[in-house]
Amino acid sequence: MYLPPHFAVTDPEALHQLMQANPLGALITCGEGGLDANHLPFEFDGAQGPHGVLRAHVARN
């Protein structure tokens, strides 16, 4: 996706706040049947790793 530079957010703190305030995301996978998108709650942990860690839980079918 093209993102014009004047709309780009590059401040890590602003991005962390955005992820914490909006914890719903789409996990997109590609399998034998094609693309599949599932909305999942994500948790952002900014204390782990150099950029933070996103966690989500997917139940088995």
mmCIF file of N, CA, C and O in Angstrom:
data_model
loop_
_atom_site.group_PDB
_atom_site.id
_atom_site.type_symbol
_atom_site.label_atom_id
_atom_site.label_comp_id
_atom_site.label_asym_id
_atom_site.label_seq_id
_atom_site.Cartn_x
_atom_site.Cartn_y
_atom_site.Cartn_z
ATOM 1 N N MET A 1 0.843 -1.163 0.000
ATOM 2 C CA MET A 1 0.000 0.000 0.000
ATOM 3 C C MET A 1 0.893 1.233 0.000
ATOM 4 O O MET A 1 1.837 1.332 0.779
ATOM 5 N N TYR A 2 0.582 2.157 -0.871
ATOM 6 C CA TYR A 2 1.346 3.408 -0.925
ATOM 7 C C TYR A 2 0.888 4.337 0.188
ATOM 8 O O TYR A 2 -0.306 4.550 0.396
ATOM 9 N N LEU A 3 1.831 4.858 0.918
ATOM 10 C CA LEU A 3 1.553 5.803 1.984
ATOM 11 C C LEU A 3 2.357 7.064 1.717
ATOM 12 O O LEU A 3 3.595 7.040 1.812
ATOM 13 N N PRO A 4 1.695 8.167 1.370
ATOM 14 C CA PRO A 4 2.430 9.407 1.133
ATOM 15 C C PRO A 4 3.218 9.799 2.375
ATOM 16 O O PRO A 4 2.731 9.645 3.505
ATOM 17 N N PRO A 5 4.439 10.263 2.192
ATOM 18 C CA PRO A 5 5.292 10.602 3.347
ATOM 19 C C PRO A 5 4.649 11.573 4.333
ATOM 20 O O PRO A 5 4.872 11.473 5.535
ATOM 21 N N HIS A 6 3.813 12.495 3.860
ATOM 22 C CA HIS A 6 3.217 13.470 4.786
ATOM 23 C C HIS A 6 2.122 12.849 5.663
ATOM 24 O O HIS A 6 1.669 13.475 6.614
ATOM 25 N N PHE A 7 1.697 11.605 5.366
ATOM 26 C CA PHE A 7 0.741 10.908 6.221
ATOM 27 C C PHE A 7 1.406 9.847 7.094
ATOM 28 O O PHE A 7 0.759 9.249 7.951
ATOM 29 N N ALA A 8 2.666 9.579 6.875
ATOM 30 C CA ALA A 8 3.370 8.520 7.602
ATOM 31 C C ALA A 8 3.598 8.912 9.067
ATOM 32 O O ALA A 8 3.987 10.028 9.365
ATOM 33 N N VAL A 9 3.338 7.965 9.956
ATOM 34 C CA VAL A 9 3.640 8.145 11.377
ATOM 35 C C VAL A 9 4.845 7.261 11.672
ATOM 36 O O VAL A 9 4.781 6.048 11.525
ATOM 37 N N THR A 10 5.947 7.891 12.078
ATOM 38 C CA THR A 10 7.172 7.137 12.333
ATOM 39 C C THR A 10 7.603 7.178 13.793
ATOM 40 O O THR A 10 8.585 6.534 14.151
ATOM 41 N N ASP A 11 6.883 7.893 14.623
ATOM 42 C CA ASP A 11 7.213 7.989 16.043
ATOM 43 C C ASP A 11 6.775 6.706 16.751
ATOM 44 O O ASP A 11 5.573 6.416 16.831
ATOM 45 N N PRO A 12 7.727 5.907 17.261
ATOM 46 C CA PRO A 12 7.362 4.641 17.911
ATOM 47 C C PRO A 12 6.374 4.811 19.063
ATOM 48 O O PRO A 12 5.467 3.994 19.225
ATOM 49 N N GLU A 13 6.516 5.851 19.850
ATOM 50 C CA GLU A 13 5.608 6.059 20.985
ATOM 51 C C GLU A 13 4.178 6.287 20.502
ATOM 52 O O GLU A 13 3.220 5.755 21.072
ATOM 53 N N ALA A 14 4.002 7.060 19.455
ATOM 54 C CA ALA A 14 2.662 7.287 18.903
ATOM 55 C C ALA A 14 2.073 5.987 18.350
ATOM 56 O O ALA A 14 0.880 5.724 18.524
ATOM 57 N N LEU A 15 2.888 5.171 17.708
ATOM 58 C CA LEU A 15 2.419 3.892 17.187
ATOM 59 C C LEU A 15 2.049 2.936 18.321
ATOM 60 O O LEU A 15 1.042 2.235 18.248
ATOM 61 N N HIS A 16 2.831 2.938 19.402
ATOM 62 C CA HIS A 16 2.527 2.086 20.561
ATOM 63 C C HIS A 16 1.196 2.498 21.185
ATOM 64 O O HIS A 16 0.378 1.646 21.528
ATOM 65 N N GLN A 17 0.979 3.791 21.329
ATOM 66 C CA GLN A 17 -0.279 4.280 21.902
ATOM 67 C C GLN A 17 -1.465 3.890 21.019
ATOM 68 O O GLN A 17 -2.522 3.513 21.516
ATOM 69 N N LEU A 18 -1.277 3.960 19.704
ATOM 70 C CA LEU A 18 -2.338 3.589 18.777
ATOM 71 C C LEU A 18 -2.700 2.114 18.920
ATOM 72 O O LEU A 18 -3.884 1.749 18.974
ATOM 73 N N MET A 19 -1.702 1.246 19.022
ATOM 74 C CA MET A 19 -1.962 -0.189 19.165
ATOM 75 C C MET A 19 -2.615 -0.516 20.504
ATOM 76 O O MET A 19 -3.461 -1.412 20.590
ATOM 77 N N GLN A 20 -2.240 0.198 21.561
ATOM 78 C CA GLN A 20 -2.842 -0.054 22.872
ATOM 79 C C GLN A 20 -4.275 0.450 22.926
ATOM 80 O O GLN A 20 -5.130 -0.152 23.566
ATOM 81 N N ALA A 21 -4.569 1.542 22.242
ATOM 82 C CA ALA A 21 -5.918 2.111 22.251
ATOM 83 C C ALA A 21 -6.869 1.377 21.305
ATOM 84 O O ALA A 21 -8.089 1.456 21.470
ATOM 85 N N ASN A 22 -6.329 0.672 20.312
ATOM 86 C CA ASN A 22 -7.144 -0.031 19.310
ATOM 87 C C ASN A 22 -6.647 -1.467 19.180
ATOM 88 O O ASN A 22 -5.931 -1.796 18.233
ATOM 89 N N PRO A 23 -7.030 -2.341 20.105
ATOM 90 C CA PRO A 23 -6.441 -3.674 20.152
ATOM 91 C C PRO A 23 -7.026 -4.698 19.176
ATOM 92 O O PRO A 23 -6.678 -5.868 19.237
ATOM 93 N N LEU A 24 -7.912 -4.293 18.267
ATOM 94 C CA LEU A 24 -8.485 -5.237 17.315
ATOM 95 C C LEU A 24 -7.702 -5.174 16.009
ATOM 96 O O LEU A 24 -7.415 -4.098 15.491
ATOM 97 N N GLY A 25 -7.345 -6.334 15.487
ATOM 98 C CA GLY A 25 -6.605 -6.382 14.227
ATOM 99 C C GLY A 25 -7.111 -7.513 13.358
ATOM 100 O O GLY A 25 -7.909 -8.347 13.781
ATOM 101 N N ALA A 26 -6.650 -7.540 12.121
ATOM 102 C CA ALA A 26 -7.015 -8.600 11.184
ATOM 103 C C ALA A 26 -5.781 -9.454 10.922
ATOM 104 O O ALA A 26 -4.736 -8.940 10.529
ATOM 105 N N LEU A 27 -5.929 -10.743 11.148
ATOM 106 C CA LEU A 27 -4.871 -11.697 10.827
ATOM 107 C C LEU A 27 -5.232 -12.290 9.470
ATOM 108 O O LEU A 27 -6.278 -12.914 9.316
ATOM 109 N N ILE A 28 -4.372 -12.076 8.486
ATOM 110 C CA ILE A 28 -4.638 -12.531 7.125
ATOM 111 C C ILE A 28 -3.683 -13.667 6.799
ATOM 112 O O ILE A 28 -2.471 -13.535 6.954
ATOM 113 N N THR A 29 -4.257 -14.793 6.374
ATOM 114 C CA THR A 29 -3.460 -15.958 6.016
ATOM 115 C C THR A 29 -3.828 -16.390 4.600
ATOM 116 O O THR A 29 -4.893 -16.060 4.086
ATOM 117 N N CYS A 30 -2.919 -17.137 3.991
ATOM 118 C CA CYS A 30 -3.152 -17.671 2.653
ATOM 119 C C CYS A 30 -2.978 -19.179 2.717
ATOM 120 O O CYS A 30 -1.914 -19.676 3.092
ATOM 121 N N GLY A 31 -4.032 -19.896 2.369
ATOM 122 C CA GLY A 31 -3.984 -21.350 2.401
ATOM 123 C C GLY A 31 -4.460 -21.930 1.083
ATOM 124 O O GLY A 31 -4.556 -21.226 0.077
ATOM 125 N N GLU A 32 -4.794 -23.206 1.102
ATOM 126 C CA GLU A 32 -5.239 -23.887 -0.112
ATOM 127 C C GLU A 32 -6.495 -23.252 -0.696
ATOM 128 O O GLU A 32 -6.688 -23.241 -1.911
ATOM 129 N N GLY A 33 -7.347 -22.722 0.151
ATOM 130 C CA GLY A 33 -8.592 -22.097 -0.306
ATOM 131 C C GLY A 33 -8.443 -20.636 -0.672
ATOM 132 O O GLY A 33 -9.426 -19.973 -0.981
ATOM 133 N N GLY A 34 -7.248 -20.088 -0.588
ATOM 134 C CA GLY A 34 -7.021 -18.677 -0.892
ATOM 135 C C GLY A 34 -6.803 -17.863 0.374
ATOM 136 O O GLY A 34 -6.403 -18.388 1.404
ATOM 137 N N LEU A 35 -7.093 -16.582 0.283
ATOM 138 C CA LEU A 35 -6.904 -15.677 1.415
ATOM 139 C C LEU A 35 -8.037 -15.823 2.423
ATOM 140 O O LEU A 35 -9.195 -16.028 2.052
ATOM 141 N N ASP A 36 -7.675 -15.674 3.693
ATOM 142 C CA ASP A 36 -8.650 -15.729 4.775
ATOM 143 C C ASP A 36 -8.282 -14.648 5.785
ATOM 144 O O ASP A 36 -7.119 -14.519 6.159
ATOM 145 N N ALA A 37 -9.264 -13.855 6.190
ATOM 146 C CA ALA A 37 -9.022 -12.790 7.169
ATOM 147 C C ALA A 37 -9.892 -13.035 8.399
ATOM 148 O O ALA A 37 -11.087 -13.317 8.279
ATOM 149 N N ASN A 38 -9.284 -12.960 9.560
ATOM 150 C CA ASN A 38 -9.986 -13.140 10.834
ATOM 151 C C ASN A 38 -9.652 -11.980 11.751
ATOM 152 O O ASN A 38 -8.484 -11.631 11.923
ATOM 153 N N HIS A 39 -10.692 -11.398 12.347
ATOM 154 C CA HIS A 39 -10.483 -10.313 13.297
ATOM 155 C C HIS A 39 -10.201 -10.910 14.670
ATOM 156 O O HIS A 39 -10.929 -11.789 15.136
ATOM 157 N N LEU A 40 -9.118 -10.432 15.278
ATOM 158 C CA LEU A 40 -8.676 -10.955 16.567
ATOM 159 C C LEU A 40 -8.319 -9.812 17.507
ATOM 160 O O LEU A 40 -7.834 -8.771 17.073
ATOM 161 N N PRO A 41 -8.516 -10.025 18.809
ATOM 162 C CA PRO A 41 -7.991 -9.051 19.767
ATOM 163 C C PRO A 41 -6.483 -9.262 19.898
ATOM 164 O O PRO A 41 -6.002 -10.388 20.015
ATOM 165 N N PHE A 42 -5.735 -8.200 19.831
ATOM 166 C CA PHE A 42 -4.291 -8.240 20.000
ATOM 167 C C PHE A 42 -3.910 -7.514 21.277
ATOM 168 O O PHE A 42 -4.591 -6.586 21.699
ATOM 169 N N GLU A 43 -2.817 -7.940 21.874
ATOM 170 C CA GLU A 43 -2.262 -7.269 23.051
ATOM 171 C C GLU A 43 -0.860 -6.811 22.693
ATOM 172 O O GLU A 43 -0.053 -7.591 22.199
ATOM 173 N N PHE A 44 -0.568 -5.551 22.941
ATOM 174 C CA PHE A 44 0.755 -5.008 22.661
ATOM 175 C C PHE A 44 1.546 -4.904 23.955
ATOM 176 O O PHE A 44 1.080 -4.328 24.930
ATOM 177 N N ASP A 45 2.748 -5.466 23.969
ATOM 178 C CA ASP A 45 3.652 -5.386 25.120
ATOM 179 C C ASP A 45 4.894 -4.620 24.670
ATOM 180 O O ASP A 45 5.757 -5.162 23.986
ATOM 181 N N GLY A 46 4.962 -3.365 25.027
ATOM 182 C CA GLY A 46 6.074 -2.510 24.623
ATOM 183 C C GLY A 46 7.352 -2.760 25.390
ATOM 184 O O GLY A 46 8.412 -2.259 25.019
ATOM 185 N N ALA A 47 7.284 -3.566 26.465
ATOM 186 C CA ALA A 47 8.466 -3.816 27.292
ATOM 187 C C ALA A 47 9.321 -4.962 26.746
ATOM 188 O O ALA A 47 10.434 -5.157 27.210
ATOM 189 N N GLN A 48 8.804 -5.726 25.796
ATOM 190 C CA GLN A 48 9.562 -6.864 25.282
ATOM 191 C C GLN A 48 10.081 -6.563 23.881
ATOM 192 O O GLN A 48 9.381 -5.963 23.066
ATOM 193 N N GLY A 49 11.299 -7.004 23.636
ATOM 194 C CA GLY A 49 11.894 -6.833 22.311
ATOM 195 C C GLY A 49 12.258 -5.388 22.031
ATOM 196 O O GLY A 49 11.857 -4.478 22.753
ATOM 197 N N PRO A 50 13.005 -5.156 20.978
ATOM 198 C CA PRO A 50 13.437 -3.787 20.666
ATOM 199 C C PRO A 50 12.297 -2.891 20.181
ATOM 200 O O PRO A 50 12.371 -1.666 20.299
ATOM 201 N N HIS A 51 11.219 -3.479 19.643
ATOM 202 C CA HIS A 51 10.101 -2.690 19.120
ATOM 203 C C HIS A 51 8.781 -3.029 19.791
ATOM 204 O O HIS A 51 7.736 -2.517 19.392
ATOM 205 N N GLY A 52 8.808 -3.922 20.777
ATOM 206 C CA GLY A 52 7.588 -4.396 21.404
ATOM 207 C C GLY A 52 7.127 -5.680 20.736
ATOM 208 O O GLY A 52 7.677 -6.118 19.725
ATOM 209 N N VAL A 53 6.099 -6.303 21.325
ATOM 210 C CA VAL A 53 5.593 -7.582 20.828
ATOM 211 C C VAL A 53 4.065 -7.512 20.754
ATOM 212 O O VAL A 53 3.425 -7.024 21.676
ATOM 213 N N LEU A 54 3.508 -7.989 19.645
ATOM 214 C CA LEU A 54 2.058 -8.144 19.511
ATOM 215 C C LEU A 54 1.713 -9.608 19.783
ATOM 216 O O LEU A 54 2.339 -10.505 19.238
ATOM 217 N N ARG A 55 0.686 -9.834 20.607
ATOM 218 C CA ARG A 55 0.243 -11.198 20.889
ATOM 219 C C ARG A 55 -1.240 -11.307 20.563
ATOM 220 O O ARG A 55 -2.002 -10.368 20.758
ATOM 221 N N ALA A 56 -1.609 -12.483 20.081
ATOM 222 C CA ALA A 56 -3.006 -12.777 19.828
ATOM 223 C C ALA A 56 -3.225 -14.266 20.099
ATOM 224 O O ALA A 56 -2.278 -15.028 20.166
ATOM 225 N N HIS A 57 -4.479 -14.644 20.244
ATOM 226 C CA HIS A 57 -4.805 -16.053 20.477
ATOM 227 C C HIS A 57 -5.752 -16.516 19.385
ATOM 228 O O HIS A 57 -6.753 -15.863 19.093
ATOM 229 N N VAL A 58 -5.424 -17.652 18.778
ATOM 230 C CA VAL A 58 -6.287 -18.246 17.762
ATOM 231 C C VAL A 58 -6.704 -19.616 18.269
ATOM 232 O O VAL A 58 -5.850 -20.460 18.560
ATOM 233 N N ALA A 59 -7.997 -19.851 18.384
ATOM 234 C CA ALA A 59 -8.486 -21.143 18.845
ATOM 235 C C ALA A 59 -8.390 -22.158 17.715
ATOM 236 O O ALA A 59 -8.551 -21.833 16.549
ATOM 237 N N ARG A 60 -8.111 -23.406 18.080
ATOM 238 C CA ARG A 60 -8.082 -24.480 17.087
ATOM 239 C C ARG A 60 -9.494 -24.826 16.661
ATOM 240 O O ARG A 60 -10.437 -24.734 17.431
ATOM 241 N N ASN A 61 -9.614 -25.254 15.430
ATOM 242 C CA ASN A 61 -10.910 -25.654 14.882
ATOM 243 C C ASN A 61 -11.257 -27.053 15.347
ATOM 244 O O ASN A 61 -10.480 -27.932 15.378
#
